[in-house]
Tab-separated table of C-alpha atoms in Angstrom:
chain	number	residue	atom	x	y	z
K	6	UNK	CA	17.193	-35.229	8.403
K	7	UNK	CA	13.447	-36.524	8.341
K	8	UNK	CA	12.171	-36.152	4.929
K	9	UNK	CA	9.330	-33.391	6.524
K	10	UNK	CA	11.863	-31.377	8.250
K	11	UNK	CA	13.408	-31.379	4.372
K	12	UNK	CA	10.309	-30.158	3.272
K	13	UNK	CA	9.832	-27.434	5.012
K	14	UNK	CA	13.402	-26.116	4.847
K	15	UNK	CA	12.887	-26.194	0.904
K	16	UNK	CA	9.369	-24.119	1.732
K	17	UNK	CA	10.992	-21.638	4.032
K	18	UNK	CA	12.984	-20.675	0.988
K	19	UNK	CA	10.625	-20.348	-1.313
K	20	UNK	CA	9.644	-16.644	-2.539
K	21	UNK	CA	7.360	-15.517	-4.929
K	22	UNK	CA	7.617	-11.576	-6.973
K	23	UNK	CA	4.245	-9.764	-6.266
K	24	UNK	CA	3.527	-6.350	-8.096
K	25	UNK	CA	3.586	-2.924	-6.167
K	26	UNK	CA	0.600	-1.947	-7.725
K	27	UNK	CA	-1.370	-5.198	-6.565
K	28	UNK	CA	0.487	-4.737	-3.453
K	29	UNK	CA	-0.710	-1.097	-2.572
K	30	UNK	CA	-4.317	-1.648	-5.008
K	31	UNK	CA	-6.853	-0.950	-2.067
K	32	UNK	CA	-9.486	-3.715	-1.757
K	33	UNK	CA	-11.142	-6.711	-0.027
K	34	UNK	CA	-10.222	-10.349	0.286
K	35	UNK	CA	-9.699	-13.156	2.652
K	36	UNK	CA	-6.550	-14.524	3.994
K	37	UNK	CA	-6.916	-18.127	2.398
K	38	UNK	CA	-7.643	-16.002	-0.924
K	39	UNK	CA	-3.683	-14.460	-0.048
K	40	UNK	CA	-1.984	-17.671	0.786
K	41	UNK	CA	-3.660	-19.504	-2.181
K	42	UNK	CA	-2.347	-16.755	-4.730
K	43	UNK	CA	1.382	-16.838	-3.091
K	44	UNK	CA	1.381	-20.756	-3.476
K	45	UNK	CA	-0.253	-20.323	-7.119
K	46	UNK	CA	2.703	-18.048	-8.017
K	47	UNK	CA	4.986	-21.321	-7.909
K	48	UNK	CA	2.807	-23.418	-10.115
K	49	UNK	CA	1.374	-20.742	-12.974
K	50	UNK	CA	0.872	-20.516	-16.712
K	51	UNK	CA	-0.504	-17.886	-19.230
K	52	UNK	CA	-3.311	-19.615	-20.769
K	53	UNK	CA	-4.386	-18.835	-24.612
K	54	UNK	CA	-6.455	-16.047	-23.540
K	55	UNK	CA	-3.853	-14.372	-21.592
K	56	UNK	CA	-5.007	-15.263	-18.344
K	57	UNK	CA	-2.339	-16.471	-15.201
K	58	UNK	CA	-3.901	-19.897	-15.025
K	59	UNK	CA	-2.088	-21.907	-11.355
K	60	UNK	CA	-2.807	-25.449	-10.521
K	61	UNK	CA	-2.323	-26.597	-7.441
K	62	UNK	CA	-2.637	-30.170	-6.268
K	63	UNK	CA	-3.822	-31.344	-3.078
K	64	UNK	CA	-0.664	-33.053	-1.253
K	65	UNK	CA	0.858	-29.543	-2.400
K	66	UNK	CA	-1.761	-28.099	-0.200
K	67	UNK	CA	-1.724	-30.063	2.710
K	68	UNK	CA	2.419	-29.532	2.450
K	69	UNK	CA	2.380	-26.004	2.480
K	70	UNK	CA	-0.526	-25.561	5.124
K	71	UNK	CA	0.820	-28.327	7.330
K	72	UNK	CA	-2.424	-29.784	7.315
K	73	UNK	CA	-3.511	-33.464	7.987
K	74	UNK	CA	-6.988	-32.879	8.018
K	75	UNK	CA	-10.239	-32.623	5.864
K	76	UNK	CA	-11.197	-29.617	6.873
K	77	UNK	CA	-8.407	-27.971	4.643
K	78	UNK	CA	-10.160	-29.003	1.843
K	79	UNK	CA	-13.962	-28.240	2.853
K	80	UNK	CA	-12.703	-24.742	3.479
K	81	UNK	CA	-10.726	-25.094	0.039
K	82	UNK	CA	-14.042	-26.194	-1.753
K	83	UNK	CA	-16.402	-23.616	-0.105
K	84	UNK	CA	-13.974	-21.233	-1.342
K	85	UNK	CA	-14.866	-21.937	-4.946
K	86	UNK	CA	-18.244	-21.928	-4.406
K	87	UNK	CA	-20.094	-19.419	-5.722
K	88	UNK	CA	-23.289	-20.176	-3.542
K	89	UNK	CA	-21.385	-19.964	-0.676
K	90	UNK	CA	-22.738	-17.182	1.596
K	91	UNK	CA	-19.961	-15.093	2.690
K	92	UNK	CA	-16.540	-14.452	1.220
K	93	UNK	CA	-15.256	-16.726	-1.639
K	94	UNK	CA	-12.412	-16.138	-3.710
K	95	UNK	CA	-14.987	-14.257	-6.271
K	96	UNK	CA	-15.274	-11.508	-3.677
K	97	UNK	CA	-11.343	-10.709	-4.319
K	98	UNK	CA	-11.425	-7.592	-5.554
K	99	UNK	CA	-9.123	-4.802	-6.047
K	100	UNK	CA	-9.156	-0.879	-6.710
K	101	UNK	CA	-6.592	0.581	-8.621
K	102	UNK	CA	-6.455	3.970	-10.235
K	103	UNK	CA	-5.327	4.157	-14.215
K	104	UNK	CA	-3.144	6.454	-14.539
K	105	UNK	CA	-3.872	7.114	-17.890
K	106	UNK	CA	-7.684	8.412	-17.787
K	107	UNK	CA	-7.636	8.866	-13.787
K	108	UNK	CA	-10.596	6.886	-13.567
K	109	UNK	CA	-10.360	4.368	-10.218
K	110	UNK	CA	-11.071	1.007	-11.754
K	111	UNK	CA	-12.241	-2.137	-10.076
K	112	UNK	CA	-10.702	-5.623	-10.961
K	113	UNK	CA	-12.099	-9.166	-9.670
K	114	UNK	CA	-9.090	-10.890	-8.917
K	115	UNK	CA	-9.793	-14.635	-9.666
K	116	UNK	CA	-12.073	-15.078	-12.494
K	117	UNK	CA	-13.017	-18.961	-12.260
K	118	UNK	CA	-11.992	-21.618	-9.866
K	119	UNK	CA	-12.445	-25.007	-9.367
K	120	UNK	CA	-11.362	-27.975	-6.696
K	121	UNK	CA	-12.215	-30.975	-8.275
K	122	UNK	CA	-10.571	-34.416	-7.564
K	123	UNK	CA	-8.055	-32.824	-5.268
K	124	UNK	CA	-6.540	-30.570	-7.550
K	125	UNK	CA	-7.166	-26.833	-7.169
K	126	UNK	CA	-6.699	-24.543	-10.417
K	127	UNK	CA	-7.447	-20.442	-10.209
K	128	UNK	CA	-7.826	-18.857	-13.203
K	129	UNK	CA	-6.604	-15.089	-12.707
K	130	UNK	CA	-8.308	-11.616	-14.906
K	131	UNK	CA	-6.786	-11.314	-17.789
K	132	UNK	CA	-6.736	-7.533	-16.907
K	133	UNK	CA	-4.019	-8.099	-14.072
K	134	UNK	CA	-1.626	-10.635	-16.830
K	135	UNK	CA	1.027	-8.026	-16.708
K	136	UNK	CA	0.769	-7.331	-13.266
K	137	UNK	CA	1.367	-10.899	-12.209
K	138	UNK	CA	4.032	-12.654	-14.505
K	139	UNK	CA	6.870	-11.295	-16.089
K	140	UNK	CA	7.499	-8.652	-14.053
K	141	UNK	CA	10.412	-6.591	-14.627
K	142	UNK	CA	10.505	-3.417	-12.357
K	143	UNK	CA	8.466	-2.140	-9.625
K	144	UNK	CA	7.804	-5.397	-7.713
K	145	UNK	CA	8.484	-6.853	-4.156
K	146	UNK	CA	10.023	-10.037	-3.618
K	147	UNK	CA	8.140	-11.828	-0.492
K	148	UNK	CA	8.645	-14.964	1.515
K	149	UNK	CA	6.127	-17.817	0.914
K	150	UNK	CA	6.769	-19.242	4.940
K	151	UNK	CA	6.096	-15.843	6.126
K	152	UNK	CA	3.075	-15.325	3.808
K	153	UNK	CA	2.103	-18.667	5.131
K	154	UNK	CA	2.530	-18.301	8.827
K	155	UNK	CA	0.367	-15.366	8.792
K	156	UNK	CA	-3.472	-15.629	10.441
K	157	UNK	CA	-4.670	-12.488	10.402
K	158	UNK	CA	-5.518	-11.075	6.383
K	159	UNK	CA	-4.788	-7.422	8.588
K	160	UNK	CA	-1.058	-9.280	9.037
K	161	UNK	CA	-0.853	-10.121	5.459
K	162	UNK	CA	-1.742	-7.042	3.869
K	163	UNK	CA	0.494	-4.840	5.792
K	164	UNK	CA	3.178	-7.174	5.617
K	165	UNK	CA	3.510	-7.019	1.942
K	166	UNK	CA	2.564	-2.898	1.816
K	167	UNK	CA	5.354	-2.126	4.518
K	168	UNK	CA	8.262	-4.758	3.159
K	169	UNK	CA	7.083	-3.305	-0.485
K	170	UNK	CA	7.647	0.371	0.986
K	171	UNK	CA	10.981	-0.674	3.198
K	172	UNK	CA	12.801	-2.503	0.300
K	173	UNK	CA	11.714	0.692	-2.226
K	174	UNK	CA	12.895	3.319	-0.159
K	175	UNK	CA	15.885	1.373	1.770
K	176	UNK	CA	17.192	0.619	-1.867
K	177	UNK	CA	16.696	3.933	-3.067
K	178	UNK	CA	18.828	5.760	-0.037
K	179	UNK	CA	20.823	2.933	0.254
K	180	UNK	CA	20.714	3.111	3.597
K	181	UNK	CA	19.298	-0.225	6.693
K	182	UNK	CA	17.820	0.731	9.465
K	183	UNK	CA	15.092	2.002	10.519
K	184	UNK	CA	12.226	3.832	8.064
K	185	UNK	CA	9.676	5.649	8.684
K	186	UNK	CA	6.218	5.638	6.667
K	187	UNK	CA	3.156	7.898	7.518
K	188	UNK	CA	-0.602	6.717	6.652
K	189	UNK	CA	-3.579	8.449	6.822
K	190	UNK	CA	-5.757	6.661	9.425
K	191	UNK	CA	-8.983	6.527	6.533
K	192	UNK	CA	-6.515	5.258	4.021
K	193	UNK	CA	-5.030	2.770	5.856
K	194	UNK	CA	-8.556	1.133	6.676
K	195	UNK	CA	-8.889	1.437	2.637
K	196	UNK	CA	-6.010	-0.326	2.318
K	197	UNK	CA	-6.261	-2.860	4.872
K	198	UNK	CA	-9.941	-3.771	3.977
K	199	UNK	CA	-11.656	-2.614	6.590
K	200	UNK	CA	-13.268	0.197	4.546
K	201	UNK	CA	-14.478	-1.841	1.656
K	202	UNK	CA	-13.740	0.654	-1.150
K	203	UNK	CA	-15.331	-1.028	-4.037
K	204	UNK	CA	-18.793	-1.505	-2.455
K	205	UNK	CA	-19.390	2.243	-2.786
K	206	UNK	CA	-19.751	4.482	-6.692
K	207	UNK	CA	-19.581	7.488	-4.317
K	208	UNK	CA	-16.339	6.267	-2.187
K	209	UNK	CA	-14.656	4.786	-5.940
K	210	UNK	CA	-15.945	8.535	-7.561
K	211	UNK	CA	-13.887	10.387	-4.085
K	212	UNK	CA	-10.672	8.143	-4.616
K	213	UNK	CA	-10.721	8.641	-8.588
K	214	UNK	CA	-10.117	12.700	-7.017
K	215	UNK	CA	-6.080	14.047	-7.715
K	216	UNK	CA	-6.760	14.641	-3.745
K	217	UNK	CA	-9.112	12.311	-1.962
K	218	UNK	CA	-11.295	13.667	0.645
K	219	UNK	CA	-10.754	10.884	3.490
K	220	UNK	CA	-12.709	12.512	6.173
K	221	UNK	CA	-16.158	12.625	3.839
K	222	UNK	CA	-14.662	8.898	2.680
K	223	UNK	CA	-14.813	8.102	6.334
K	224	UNK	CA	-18.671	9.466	6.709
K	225	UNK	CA	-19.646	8.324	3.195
K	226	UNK	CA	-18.758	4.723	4.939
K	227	UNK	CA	-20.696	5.092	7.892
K	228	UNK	CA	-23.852	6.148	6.240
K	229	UNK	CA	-23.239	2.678	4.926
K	230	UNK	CA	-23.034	1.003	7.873
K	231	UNK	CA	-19.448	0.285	7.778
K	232	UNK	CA	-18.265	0.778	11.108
K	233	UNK	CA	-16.294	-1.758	12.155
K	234	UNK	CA	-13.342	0.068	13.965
K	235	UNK	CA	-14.376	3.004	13.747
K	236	UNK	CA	-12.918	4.429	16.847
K	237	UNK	CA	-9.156	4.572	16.782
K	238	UNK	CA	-8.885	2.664	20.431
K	239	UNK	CA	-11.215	0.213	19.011
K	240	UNK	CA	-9.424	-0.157	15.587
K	241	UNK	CA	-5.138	-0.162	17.653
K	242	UNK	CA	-7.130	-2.687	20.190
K	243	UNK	CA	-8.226	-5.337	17.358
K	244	UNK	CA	-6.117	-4.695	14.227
K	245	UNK	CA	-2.840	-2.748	15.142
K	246	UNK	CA	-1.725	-4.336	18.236
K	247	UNK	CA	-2.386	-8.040	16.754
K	248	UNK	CA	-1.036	-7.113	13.605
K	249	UNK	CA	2.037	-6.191	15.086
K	250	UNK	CA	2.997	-8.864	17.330
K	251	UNK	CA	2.426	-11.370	14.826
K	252	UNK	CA	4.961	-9.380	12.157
K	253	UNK	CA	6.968	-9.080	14.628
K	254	UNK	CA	7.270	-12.694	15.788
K	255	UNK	CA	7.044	-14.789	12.499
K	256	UNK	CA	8.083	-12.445	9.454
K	257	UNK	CA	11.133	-10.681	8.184
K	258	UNK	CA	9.869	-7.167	9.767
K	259	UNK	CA	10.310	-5.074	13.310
K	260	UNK	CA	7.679	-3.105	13.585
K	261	UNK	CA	6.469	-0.302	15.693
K	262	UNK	CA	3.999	2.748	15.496
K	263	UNK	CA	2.835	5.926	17.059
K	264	UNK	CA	-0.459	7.438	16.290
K	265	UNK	CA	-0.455	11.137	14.338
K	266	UNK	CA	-2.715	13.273	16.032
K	267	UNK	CA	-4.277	16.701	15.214
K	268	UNK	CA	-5.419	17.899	18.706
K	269	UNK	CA	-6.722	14.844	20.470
K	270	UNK	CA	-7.829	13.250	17.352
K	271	UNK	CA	-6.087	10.592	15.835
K	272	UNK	CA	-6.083	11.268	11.887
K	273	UNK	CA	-2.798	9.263	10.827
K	274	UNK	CA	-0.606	6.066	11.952
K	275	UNK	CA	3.527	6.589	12.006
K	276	UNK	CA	5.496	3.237	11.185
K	277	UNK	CA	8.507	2.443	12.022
K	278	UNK	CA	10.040	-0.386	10.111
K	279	UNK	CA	12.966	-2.863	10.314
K	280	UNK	CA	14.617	-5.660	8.817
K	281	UNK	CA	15.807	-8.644	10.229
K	282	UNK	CA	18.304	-9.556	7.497
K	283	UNK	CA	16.474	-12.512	6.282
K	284	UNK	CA	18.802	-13.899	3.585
K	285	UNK	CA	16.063	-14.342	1.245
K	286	UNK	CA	14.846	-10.966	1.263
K	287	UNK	CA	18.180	-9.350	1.142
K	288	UNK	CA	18.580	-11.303	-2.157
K	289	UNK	CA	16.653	-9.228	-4.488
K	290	UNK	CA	15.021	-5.979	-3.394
K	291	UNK	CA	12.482	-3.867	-5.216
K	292	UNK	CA	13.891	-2.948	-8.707
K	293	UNK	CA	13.548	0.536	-8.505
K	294	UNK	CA	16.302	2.601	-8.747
K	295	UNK	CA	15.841	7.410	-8.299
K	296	UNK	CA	15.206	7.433	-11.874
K	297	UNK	CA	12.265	5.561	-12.113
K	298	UNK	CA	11.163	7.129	-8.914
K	299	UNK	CA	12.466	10.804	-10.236
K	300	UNK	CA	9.817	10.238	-13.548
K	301	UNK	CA	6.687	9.521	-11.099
K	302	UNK	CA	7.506	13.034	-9.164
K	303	UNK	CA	8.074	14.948	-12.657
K	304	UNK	CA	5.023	13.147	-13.721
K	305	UNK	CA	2.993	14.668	-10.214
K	306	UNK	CA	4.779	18.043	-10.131
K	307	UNK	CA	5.776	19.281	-13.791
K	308	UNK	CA	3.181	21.271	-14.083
K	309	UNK	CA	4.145	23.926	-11.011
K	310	UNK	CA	7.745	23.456	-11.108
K	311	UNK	CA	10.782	23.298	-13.277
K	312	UNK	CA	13.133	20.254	-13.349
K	313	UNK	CA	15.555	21.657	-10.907
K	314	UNK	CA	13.038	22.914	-8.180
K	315	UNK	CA	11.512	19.301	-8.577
K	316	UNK	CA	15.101	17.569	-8.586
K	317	UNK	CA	15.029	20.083	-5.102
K	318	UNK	CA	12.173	18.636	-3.621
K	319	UNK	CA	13.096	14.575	-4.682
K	320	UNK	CA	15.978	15.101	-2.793
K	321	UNK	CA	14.940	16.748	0.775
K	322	UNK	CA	11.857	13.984	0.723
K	323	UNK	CA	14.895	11.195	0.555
K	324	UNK	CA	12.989	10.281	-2.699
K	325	UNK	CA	9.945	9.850	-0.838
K	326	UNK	CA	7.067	10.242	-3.260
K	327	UNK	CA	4.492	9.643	-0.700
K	328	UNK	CA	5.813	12.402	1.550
K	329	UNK	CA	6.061	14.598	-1.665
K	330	UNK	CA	2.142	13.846	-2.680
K	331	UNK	CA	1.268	14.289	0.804
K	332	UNK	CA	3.065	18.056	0.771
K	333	UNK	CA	1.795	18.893	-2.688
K	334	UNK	CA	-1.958	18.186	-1.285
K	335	UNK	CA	-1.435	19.963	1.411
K	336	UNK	CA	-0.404	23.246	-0.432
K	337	UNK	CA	-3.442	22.823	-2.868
K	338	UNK	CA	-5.886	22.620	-0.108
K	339	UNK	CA	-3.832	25.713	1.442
K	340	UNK	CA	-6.285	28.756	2.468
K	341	UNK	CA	-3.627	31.568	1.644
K	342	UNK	CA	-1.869	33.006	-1.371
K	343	UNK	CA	1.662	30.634	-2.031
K	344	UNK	CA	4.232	33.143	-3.278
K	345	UNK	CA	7.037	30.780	-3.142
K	346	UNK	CA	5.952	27.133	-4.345
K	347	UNK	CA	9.664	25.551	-3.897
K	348	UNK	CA	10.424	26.930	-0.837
K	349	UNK	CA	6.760	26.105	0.538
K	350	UNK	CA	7.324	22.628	-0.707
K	351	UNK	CA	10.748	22.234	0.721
K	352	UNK	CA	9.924	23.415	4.365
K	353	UNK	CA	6.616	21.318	4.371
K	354	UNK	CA	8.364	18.223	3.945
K	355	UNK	CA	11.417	19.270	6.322
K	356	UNK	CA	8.530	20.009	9.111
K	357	UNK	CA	5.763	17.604	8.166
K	358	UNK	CA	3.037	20.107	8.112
K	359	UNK	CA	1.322	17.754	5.982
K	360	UNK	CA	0.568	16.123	8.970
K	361	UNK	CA	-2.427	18.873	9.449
K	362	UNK	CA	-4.853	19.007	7.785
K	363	UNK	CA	-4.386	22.371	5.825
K	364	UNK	CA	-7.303	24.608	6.309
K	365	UNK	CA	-9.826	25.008	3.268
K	366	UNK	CA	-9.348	27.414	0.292
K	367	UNK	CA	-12.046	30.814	1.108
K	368	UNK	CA	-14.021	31.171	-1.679
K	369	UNK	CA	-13.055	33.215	-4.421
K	370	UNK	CA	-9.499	32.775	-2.950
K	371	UNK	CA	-6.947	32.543	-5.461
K	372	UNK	CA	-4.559	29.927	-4.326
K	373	UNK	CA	-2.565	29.682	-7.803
K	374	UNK	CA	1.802	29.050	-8.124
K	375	UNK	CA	1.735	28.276	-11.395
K	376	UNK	CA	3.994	30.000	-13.650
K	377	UNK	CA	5.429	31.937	-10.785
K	378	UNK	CA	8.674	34.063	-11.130
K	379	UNK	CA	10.989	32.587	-8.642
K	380	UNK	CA	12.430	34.681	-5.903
K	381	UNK	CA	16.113	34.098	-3.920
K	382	UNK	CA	15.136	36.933	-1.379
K	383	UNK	CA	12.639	34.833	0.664
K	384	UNK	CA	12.202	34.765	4.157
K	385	UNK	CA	12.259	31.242	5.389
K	386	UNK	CA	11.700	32.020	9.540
K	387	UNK	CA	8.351	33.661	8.469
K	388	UNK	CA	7.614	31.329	5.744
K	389	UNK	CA	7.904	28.829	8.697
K	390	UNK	CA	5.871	31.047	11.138
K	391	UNK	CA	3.039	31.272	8.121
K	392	UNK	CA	3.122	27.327	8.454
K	393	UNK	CA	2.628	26.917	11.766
K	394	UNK	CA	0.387	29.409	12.184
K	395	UNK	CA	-1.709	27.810	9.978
């Protein structure tokens, strides 16, 4: 075997553990700033002021790009340049929400880097330490090759959000196959980068909210001018279609999708995700296990519902917090009286009526559950009819 065919076998096995929370942090970057930061993760150190420090040295590079060329390292070098017009790895940025204060929170990814004599070194925020080394639950192991054989930074970013989501919830049912994930259309673009999210106070103020508004998101971004994609035909055209073919033919994933539409509008993209069986991936999947998952919905719900309605819920949503957040937005939005939270809850995610966009509260309207007296004589055909009448 020729000593570069060795090479790359020992590169196609590579992985590299990357944080949920990094994975699903909305946010802006380019796709050399990606593949840089999955080849860093082999080569990394905590400095002694806490910061991820990874060094990188050029034949390391031009290995792992399969590159022969200069140009690899001009592109390398303007990179790191601050006076670069255009994106740079300082323009990495990410928006995560603390879940202590609630406040949304903006983090520059890569605080100082240099290429100097052929050696690259990043030095990572000292804010995202524990979010990048050491990690011991609630992280997604991913495939350097695949990472690298990726062109599009569209590719890239929903390859890691839908493994991340596949491996969670596939290891959490413990069942293959198939899953299915729903995104708002506005909060995909926010996740994929297409709505910057940290360019705007007013769109970081909207997604600090318990329940983002993503149709004023949508118009706070066009009085900004950003428009790119704005039209769904436009944005499946350019960014879906690609995005899929190349998952499809160079990474781990099957994909497929079907646009969610309210009327003729599209307001939502339906996934439908499968594994390949790469060995590698099989190996380790997300640590995550229903308790972990269990604490997030008590964390989201314990204020409406007991422990066994919420135990209730987990388990109709396939432990699906997503689908849960989705439902539990959609009932506080909800323009009528609730009389029965649980069993509202419960049909909502059986029937997707999340998928609507619930009409708004009247004003004056009292749309409190809380601290309601639960009832066993409820009528669940018109509870239904009172949903999709709505």
């Amino acid at each position: 075997m020729q000593k570069e065919e060795k090479e790359q076998l020992i590169v196609s096995h590579k992985t590299y553990n990357k944080s949920n929370e990094l994975i699903n942090a909305m946010g802006k970057g380019t796709a050399l700033s990606q593949k840089l930061f999955a080849i860093g993760m082999q080569h990394i150190e905590i400095d002694d002021t806490n910061n991820v420090v990874a060094t990188i040295y050029g034949p390391e590079l031009r290995k792992m790009f399969k590159s022969s060329s200069g140009s690899l390292y001009e592109h390398i070098e303007a990179l790191c340049d601050r006076q670069v017009k255009g994106s740079t790895i300082f323009d990495w940025n990410l928006l995560m929400k603390d879940k202590e204060n609630g406040k949304i929170e903006a983090h520059q990814v890569v605080t100082d880097a240099s290429f100097k004599n052929g050696t690259l070194t990043l030095r990572y925020n000292n804010s995202l330490t524990d979010k990048i080394v050491n990690l011991k639950k609630g992280y997604t192991v991913l495939s350097l090759s695949e990472t690298l054989s990726l062109k599009s930074v569209y590719s890239l970013r929903l390859y890691e959000m839908l493994l991340s989501a596949y491996d969670r919830k596939a290891y959490i049912t413990k069942e293959d196959g198939v899953q299915v994930f729903d995104y708002d259309l506005t909060e995909l673009k926010l996740d994929l980068g297409v709505i910057n999210s940290g360019g705007s106070k007013e769109i970081k103020n909207e997604l600090a909210k318990d329940y983002p508004d993503y149709d004023k998101i949508e118009e706070i971004a066009e009085k900004l001018g950003q428009t790119k994609y704005k039209e769904y035909k436009i944005f499946n055209r350019n960014v879906l279609s690609k995005t899929k073919e190349e998952l499809n033919k160079k990474t781990c994933l099957e994909v497929d999708y079907d646009p969610i539409k309210s009327g003729r509008k599209t307001v939502g993209i339906r996934f439908f995700v499968n594994k390949k069986g790469v060995a590698v991936t099989k190996e380790k999947a997300t640590p995550a296990n229903k308790d972990e998952i269990f604490d997030e919905i008590i964390q989201l719900l314990m204020g409406d519902f007991k422990v066994k309605e919420i135990r209730e819920i987990a388990e109709i949503a396939e432990y699906d917090i997503e689908k849960i957040r989705k439902a539990y937005e959609y009932m506080q939005a909800y323009n009528k009286e609730i009389e029965v939270p649980i069993a509202f809850m419960k049909e909502c995610i059986k029937n997707e009526y999340y998928l609507n966009k619930a009409k708004p509260k009247k004003p004056g309207s009292n749309n409190s559950f809380m601290n309601f007296e639960q009832r066993t004589d409820y009528d669940f055909e018109a509870l239904e009819k009172m949903l999709v009448d709505n």
